[in-house]
mmCIF file of C-alpha atoms in Angstrom:
data_model
loop_
_atom_site.group_PDB
_atom_site.id
_atom_site.type_symbol
_atom_site.label_atom_id
_atom_site.label_comp_id
_atom_site.label_asym_id
_atom_site.label_seq_id
_atom_site.Cartn_x
_atom_site.Cartn_y
_atom_site.Cartn_z
ATOM 1 C CA MET A 5 6.976 40.241 165.264
ATOM 2 C CA THR A 6 3.361 41.420 165.020
ATOM 3 C CA LYS A 7 1.972 41.323 161.511
ATOM 4 C CA THR A 8 0.523 44.497 160.051
ATOM 5 C CA VAL A 9 -2.338 45.342 157.690
ATOM 6 C CA GLU A 10 -1.878 48.493 155.698
ATOM 7 C CA PHE A 11 -5.115 50.235 154.793
ATOM 8 C CA ILE A 12 -4.895 52.487 151.713
ATOM 9 C CA PHE A 13 -7.866 54.782 151.993
ATOM 10 C CA ASP A 14 -9.684 57.951 150.923
ATOM 11 C CA PHE A 15 -12.674 59.286 152.891
ATOM 12 C CA GLY A 16 -14.519 59.736 149.610
ATOM 13 C CA SER A 17 -15.065 55.994 149.233
ATOM 14 C CA PRO A 18 -18.130 54.569 151.050
ATOM 15 C CA ASN A 19 -16.507 51.156 150.830
ATOM 16 C CA ALA A 20 -13.475 52.520 152.674
ATOM 17 C CA TYR A 21 -15.842 53.592 155.462
ATOM 18 C CA LEU A 22 -17.354 50.114 155.595
ATOM 19 C CA ALA A 23 -13.875 48.556 155.735
ATOM 20 C CA HIS A 24 -12.854 50.988 158.471
ATOM 21 C CA LYS A 25 -15.739 49.807 160.587
ATOM 22 C CA VAL A 26 -14.843 46.116 160.212
ATOM 23 C CA LEU A 27 -11.008 46.268 160.356
ATOM 24 C CA PRO A 28 -10.694 46.684 164.164
ATOM 25 C CA GLU A 29 -12.523 43.399 164.704
ATOM 26 C CA ILE A 30 -10.174 41.629 162.326
ATOM 27 C CA ALA A 31 -7.127 43.241 163.961
ATOM 28 C CA THR A 32 -8.215 42.082 167.368
ATOM 29 C CA GLU A 33 -9.063 38.578 166.269
ATOM 30 C CA ALA A 34 -5.840 38.145 164.293
ATOM 31 C CA ASN A 35 -3.657 40.146 166.684
ATOM 32 C CA VAL A 36 -2.335 42.424 163.943
ATOM 33 C CA ALA A 37 -1.529 46.149 163.894
ATOM 34 C CA LEU A 38 -3.419 48.430 161.510
ATOM 35 C CA ILE A 39 -1.542 51.044 159.537
ATOM 36 C CA TYR A 40 -3.763 53.662 157.915
ATOM 37 C CA VAL A 41 -2.229 55.237 154.819
ATOM 38 C CA PRO A 42 -4.097 58.353 153.548
ATOM 39 C CA CYS A 43 -3.970 58.625 149.764
ATOM 40 C CA LEU A 44 -5.821 60.814 147.293
ATOM 41 C CA LEU A 45 -8.190 58.624 145.342
ATOM 42 C CA GLY A 46 -8.494 61.194 142.534
ATOM 43 C CA GLY A 47 -4.723 61.026 142.100
ATOM 44 C CA ILE A 48 -4.828 57.243 142.051
ATOM 45 C CA PHE A 49 -7.573 57.264 139.410
ATOM 46 C CA LYS A 50 -5.661 59.802 137.296
ATOM 47 C CA SER A 51 -2.449 57.761 137.439
ATOM 48 C CA THR A 52 -4.065 54.429 136.662
ATOM 49 C CA GLY A 53 -6.887 55.395 134.314
ATOM 50 C CA ASN A 54 -9.417 54.034 136.743
ATOM 51 C CA GLN A 55 -12.883 55.489 137.548
ATOM 52 C CA SER A 56 -15.326 55.265 140.405
ATOM 53 C CA PRO A 57 -17.910 52.455 139.981
ATOM 54 C CA MET A 58 -20.665 55.082 139.500
ATOM 55 C CA GLN A 59 -18.789 56.407 136.475
ATOM 56 C CA ALA A 60 -17.444 53.141 135.168
ATOM 57 C CA TYR A 61 -20.839 51.382 135.263
ATOM 58 C CA ALA A 62 -23.001 54.381 134.481
ATOM 59 C CA GLY A 63 -24.166 52.676 131.292
ATOM 60 C CA ILE A 64 -24.778 49.311 132.975
ATOM 61 C CA PRO A 65 -27.786 49.803 135.305
ATOM 62 C CA ALA A 66 -27.890 46.118 136.283
ATOM 63 C CA LYS A 67 -24.294 46.219 137.526
ATOM 64 C CA LEU A 68 -24.954 49.404 139.534
ATOM 65 C CA ARG A 69 -28.000 47.733 141.085
ATOM 66 C CA TYR A 70 -25.962 44.684 141.987
ATOM 67 C CA GLN A 71 -23.221 46.867 143.543
ATOM 68 C CA GLN A 72 -25.912 48.460 145.725
ATOM 69 C CA LEU A 73 -27.223 45.003 146.684
ATOM 70 C CA GLU A 74 -23.767 43.766 147.570
ATOM 71 C CA MET A 75 -23.169 46.860 149.712
ATOM 72 C CA GLN A 76 -26.475 46.306 151.494
ATOM 73 C CA ARG A 77 -25.579 42.679 152.209
ATOM 74 C CA PHE A 78 -22.248 43.801 153.727
ATOM 75 C CA ILE A 79 -23.992 46.406 155.878
ATOM 76 C CA GLU A 80 -26.509 43.889 157.158
ATOM 77 C CA LYS A 81 -23.858 41.217 157.806
ATOM 78 C CA HIS A 82 -21.792 43.564 159.924
ATOM 79 C CA GLU A 83 -24.780 45.485 161.377
ATOM 80 C CA LEU A 84 -23.487 48.838 160.153
ATOM 81 C CA THR A 85 -26.851 50.495 160.584
ATOM 82 C CA SER A 86 -25.427 53.999 160.972
ATOM 83 C CA PHE A 87 -24.301 54.111 157.331
ATOM 84 C CA ARG A 88 -25.923 56.763 155.217
ATOM 85 C CA PHE A 89 -24.965 57.538 151.625
ATOM 86 C CA ASN A 90 -23.648 61.097 151.584
ATOM 87 C CA PRO A 91 -26.204 63.371 149.795
ATOM 88 C CA HIS A 92 -23.313 65.607 148.616
ATOM 89 C CA PHE A 93 -21.534 62.771 146.839
ATOM 90 C CA PRO A 94 -19.059 63.079 145.191
ATOM 91 C CA VAL A 95 -17.266 65.176 147.820
ATOM 92 C CA ASN A 96 -13.835 66.613 147.003
ATOM 93 C CA THR A 97 -11.672 65.080 149.736
ATOM 94 C CA LEU A 98 -8.468 67.030 149.213
ATOM 95 C CA ILE A 99 -8.828 68.988 152.496
ATOM 96 C CA LEU A 100 -9.858 65.866 154.375
ATOM 97 C CA MET A 101 -6.931 63.828 153.088
ATOM 98 C CA ARG A 102 -4.360 66.559 153.755
ATOM 99 C CA GLY A 103 -5.873 66.899 157.213
ATOM 100 C CA ALA A 104 -5.319 63.184 157.729
ATOM 101 C CA ILE A 105 -1.657 63.651 156.980
ATOM 102 C CA ALA A 106 -1.487 66.517 159.491
ATOM 103 C CA ALA A 107 -3.291 64.447 162.143
ATOM 104 C CA ASP A 108 -0.907 61.557 161.502
ATOM 105 C CA VAL A 109 2.077 63.829 162.125
ATOM 106 C CA GLN A 110 0.462 64.781 165.455
ATOM 107 C CA GLY A 111 -0.218 61.166 166.390
ATOM 108 C CA ALA A 112 -3.947 61.689 166.150
ATOM 109 C CA LEU A 113 -4.804 59.843 162.955
ATOM 110 C CA SER A 114 -7.053 57.243 164.633
ATOM 111 C CA LYS A 115 -9.372 59.885 166.145
ATOM 112 C CA TYR A 116 -9.267 61.897 162.941
ATOM 113 C CA CYS A 117 -10.323 58.909 160.866
ATOM 114 C CA ASP A 118 -13.182 57.997 163.179
ATOM 115 C CA THR A 119 -14.378 61.589 162.994
ATOM 116 C CA GLY A 120 -13.920 62.024 159.249
ATOM 117 C CA PHE A 121 -15.572 58.776 158.257
ATOM 118 C CA LYS A 122 -18.513 59.445 160.583
ATOM 119 C CA ALA A 123 -18.987 62.914 159.172
ATOM 120 C CA MET A 124 -18.897 61.588 155.591
ATOM 121 C CA TRP A 125 -20.881 58.362 155.823
ATOM 122 C CA GLU A 126 -23.078 58.651 158.903
ATOM 123 C CA ASP A 127 -23.828 62.359 159.219
ATOM 124 C CA GLY A 128 -23.867 63.082 155.481
ATOM 125 C CA LEU A 129 -21.891 66.309 155.767
ATOM 126 C CA LYS A 130 -20.296 68.355 153.012
ATOM 127 C CA MET A 131 -16.728 67.875 154.156
ATOM 128 C CA ASP A 132 -15.169 69.866 151.310
ATOM 129 C CA ASP A 133 -16.667 73.012 152.888
ATOM 130 C CA PRO A 134 -13.861 74.517 155.023
ATOM 131 C CA ASP A 135 -16.338 75.845 157.629
ATOM 132 C CA VAL A 136 -17.917 72.416 157.988
ATOM 133 C CA PHE A 137 -14.495 70.811 158.243
ATOM 134 C CA VAL A 138 -13.427 73.157 161.038
ATOM 135 C CA ASP A 139 -16.713 72.676 162.902
ATOM 136 C CA VAL A 140 -16.653 68.869 162.684
ATOM 137 C CA PHE A 141 -13.157 68.459 164.066
ATOM 138 C CA THR A 142 -13.536 71.158 166.662
ATOM 139 C CA GLN A 143 -16.636 69.429 168.005
ATOM 140 C CA ALA A 144 -14.657 66.203 168.128
ATOM 141 C CA GLY A 145 -12.175 67.839 170.502
ATOM 142 C CA MET A 146 -9.484 68.579 167.914
ATOM 143 C CA ASP A 147 -8.247 71.953 166.728
ATOM 144 C CA GLY A 148 -10.220 72.211 163.519
ATOM 145 C CA LYS A 149 -8.904 75.614 162.567
ATOM 146 C CA ALA A 150 -5.262 74.543 163.020
ATOM 147 C CA LEU A 151 -5.907 71.372 161.012
ATOM 148 C CA LEU A 152 -7.348 73.421 158.177
ATOM 149 C CA GLU A 153 -4.354 75.735 158.211
ATOM 150 C CA GLN A 154 -2.002 72.761 158.139
ATOM 151 C CA THR A 155 -3.672 71.492 154.930
ATOM 152 C CA GLN A 156 -1.825 74.342 153.192
ATOM 153 C CA ASP A 157 1.591 73.389 154.590
ATOM 154 C CA PRO A 158 3.886 72.389 151.698
ATOM 155 C CA SER A 159 5.272 69.442 153.640
ATOM 156 C CA ILE A 160 1.754 68.111 154.294
ATOM 157 C CA LYS A 161 0.842 68.490 150.613
ATOM 158 C CA ALA A 162 4.061 66.728 149.605
ATOM 159 C CA LYS A 163 3.483 63.810 151.971
ATOM 160 C CA LEU A 164 -0.008 63.158 150.540
ATOM 161 C CA VAL A 165 1.425 63.237 147.010
ATOM 162 C CA LYS A 166 4.178 60.851 148.092
ATOM 163 C CA ASN A 167 1.727 58.454 149.749
ATOM 164 C CA THR A 168 -0.449 58.443 146.645
ATOM 165 C CA GLN A 169 2.395 57.852 144.234
ATOM 166 C CA SER A 170 3.882 55.122 146.418
ATOM 167 C CA ALA A 171 0.497 53.379 146.454
ATOM 168 C CA VAL A 172 0.256 53.528 142.682
ATOM 169 C CA ASP A 173 3.825 52.189 142.411
ATOM 170 C CA ARG A 174 2.719 49.200 144.472
ATOM 171 C CA GLY A 175 -0.166 48.439 142.127
ATOM 172 C CA VAL A 176 -3.000 50.256 143.922
ATOM 173 C CA PHE A 177 -5.799 51.396 141.634
ATOM 174 C CA GLY A 178 -8.641 52.162 144.091
ATOM 175 C CA SER A 179 -9.823 52.357 147.672
ATOM 176 C CA PRO A 180 -10.069 50.447 149.928
ATOM 177 C CA THR A 181 -6.847 48.502 149.299
ATOM 178 C CA PHE A 182 -5.026 46.424 151.885
ATOM 179 C CA PHE A 183 -1.496 45.081 152.089
ATOM 180 C CA VAL A 184 -0.279 42.216 154.268
ATOM 181 C CA GLY A 185 3.448 42.405 153.585
ATOM 182 C CA GLU A 186 3.540 42.726 149.796
ATOM 183 C CA GLU A 187 0.325 40.800 149.293
ATOM 184 C CA MET A 188 -2.350 43.210 147.959
ATOM 185 C CA PHE A 189 -6.087 42.853 148.405
ATOM 186 C CA PHE A 190 -8.656 45.220 146.869
ATOM 187 C CA GLY A 191 -12.158 45.904 148.100
ATOM 188 C CA LYS A 192 -14.075 45.312 151.322
ATOM 189 C CA GLU A 193 -15.154 41.966 149.899
ATOM 190 C CA ARG A 194 -11.562 40.746 150.311
ATOM 191 C CA LEU A 195 -11.416 41.326 154.066
ATOM 192 C CA ASP A 196 -11.890 37.601 154.694
ATOM 193 C CA GLN A 197 -8.822 36.986 152.489
ATOM 194 C CA VAL A 198 -6.915 39.644 154.444
ATOM 195 C CA LYS A 199 -7.814 37.795 157.656
ATOM 196 C CA ASP A 200 -6.772 34.439 156.187
ATOM 197 C CA GLU A 201 -3.422 35.955 155.127
ATOM 198 C CA VAL A 202 -2.555 37.389 158.581
ATOM 199 C CA LEU A 203 -3.565 34.116 160.261
ATOM 200 C CA LYS A 204 -1.200 32.018 158.179
#
């Protein structure tokens, strides 16, 4: 049976974007299937008492500088030269994450994720603006207006809540988080460990 890597993500995390760009290479090399699990990072933070690094380390400038250095090293190692920190950060990702659930129901999550991550972390767009949301996904060949409408569907809302709570119940406290079976790995820096685990 093919092993799987579950990717717990929220588009609001730049590190989730960076992981998204590297995961396909790992999947190919290790012959594993990727399962993307959209979760609301704000909900995870609220449930676990966690904060974003920018908030948590706001009073520790040296740590914030090191985080930026580590991110730059990762970008250079994997030649992710299209990355651009979103000028609208932090962006409320509720619409984006509900849209991911809707796209998953339609079997279009892969294309949706490529489009959403690019819009957030390459094009620097304000993806919590409904008009921008519709335009981005329409230009990508999807029905942006229909996706936006589906973000108000009670079943879509409920599925995102369920995903988020299930992640918290499994010990998730941030994004990106990965599961290989029940083994949890947090952060893009753990991708080598993820690869080691699936190659066992």
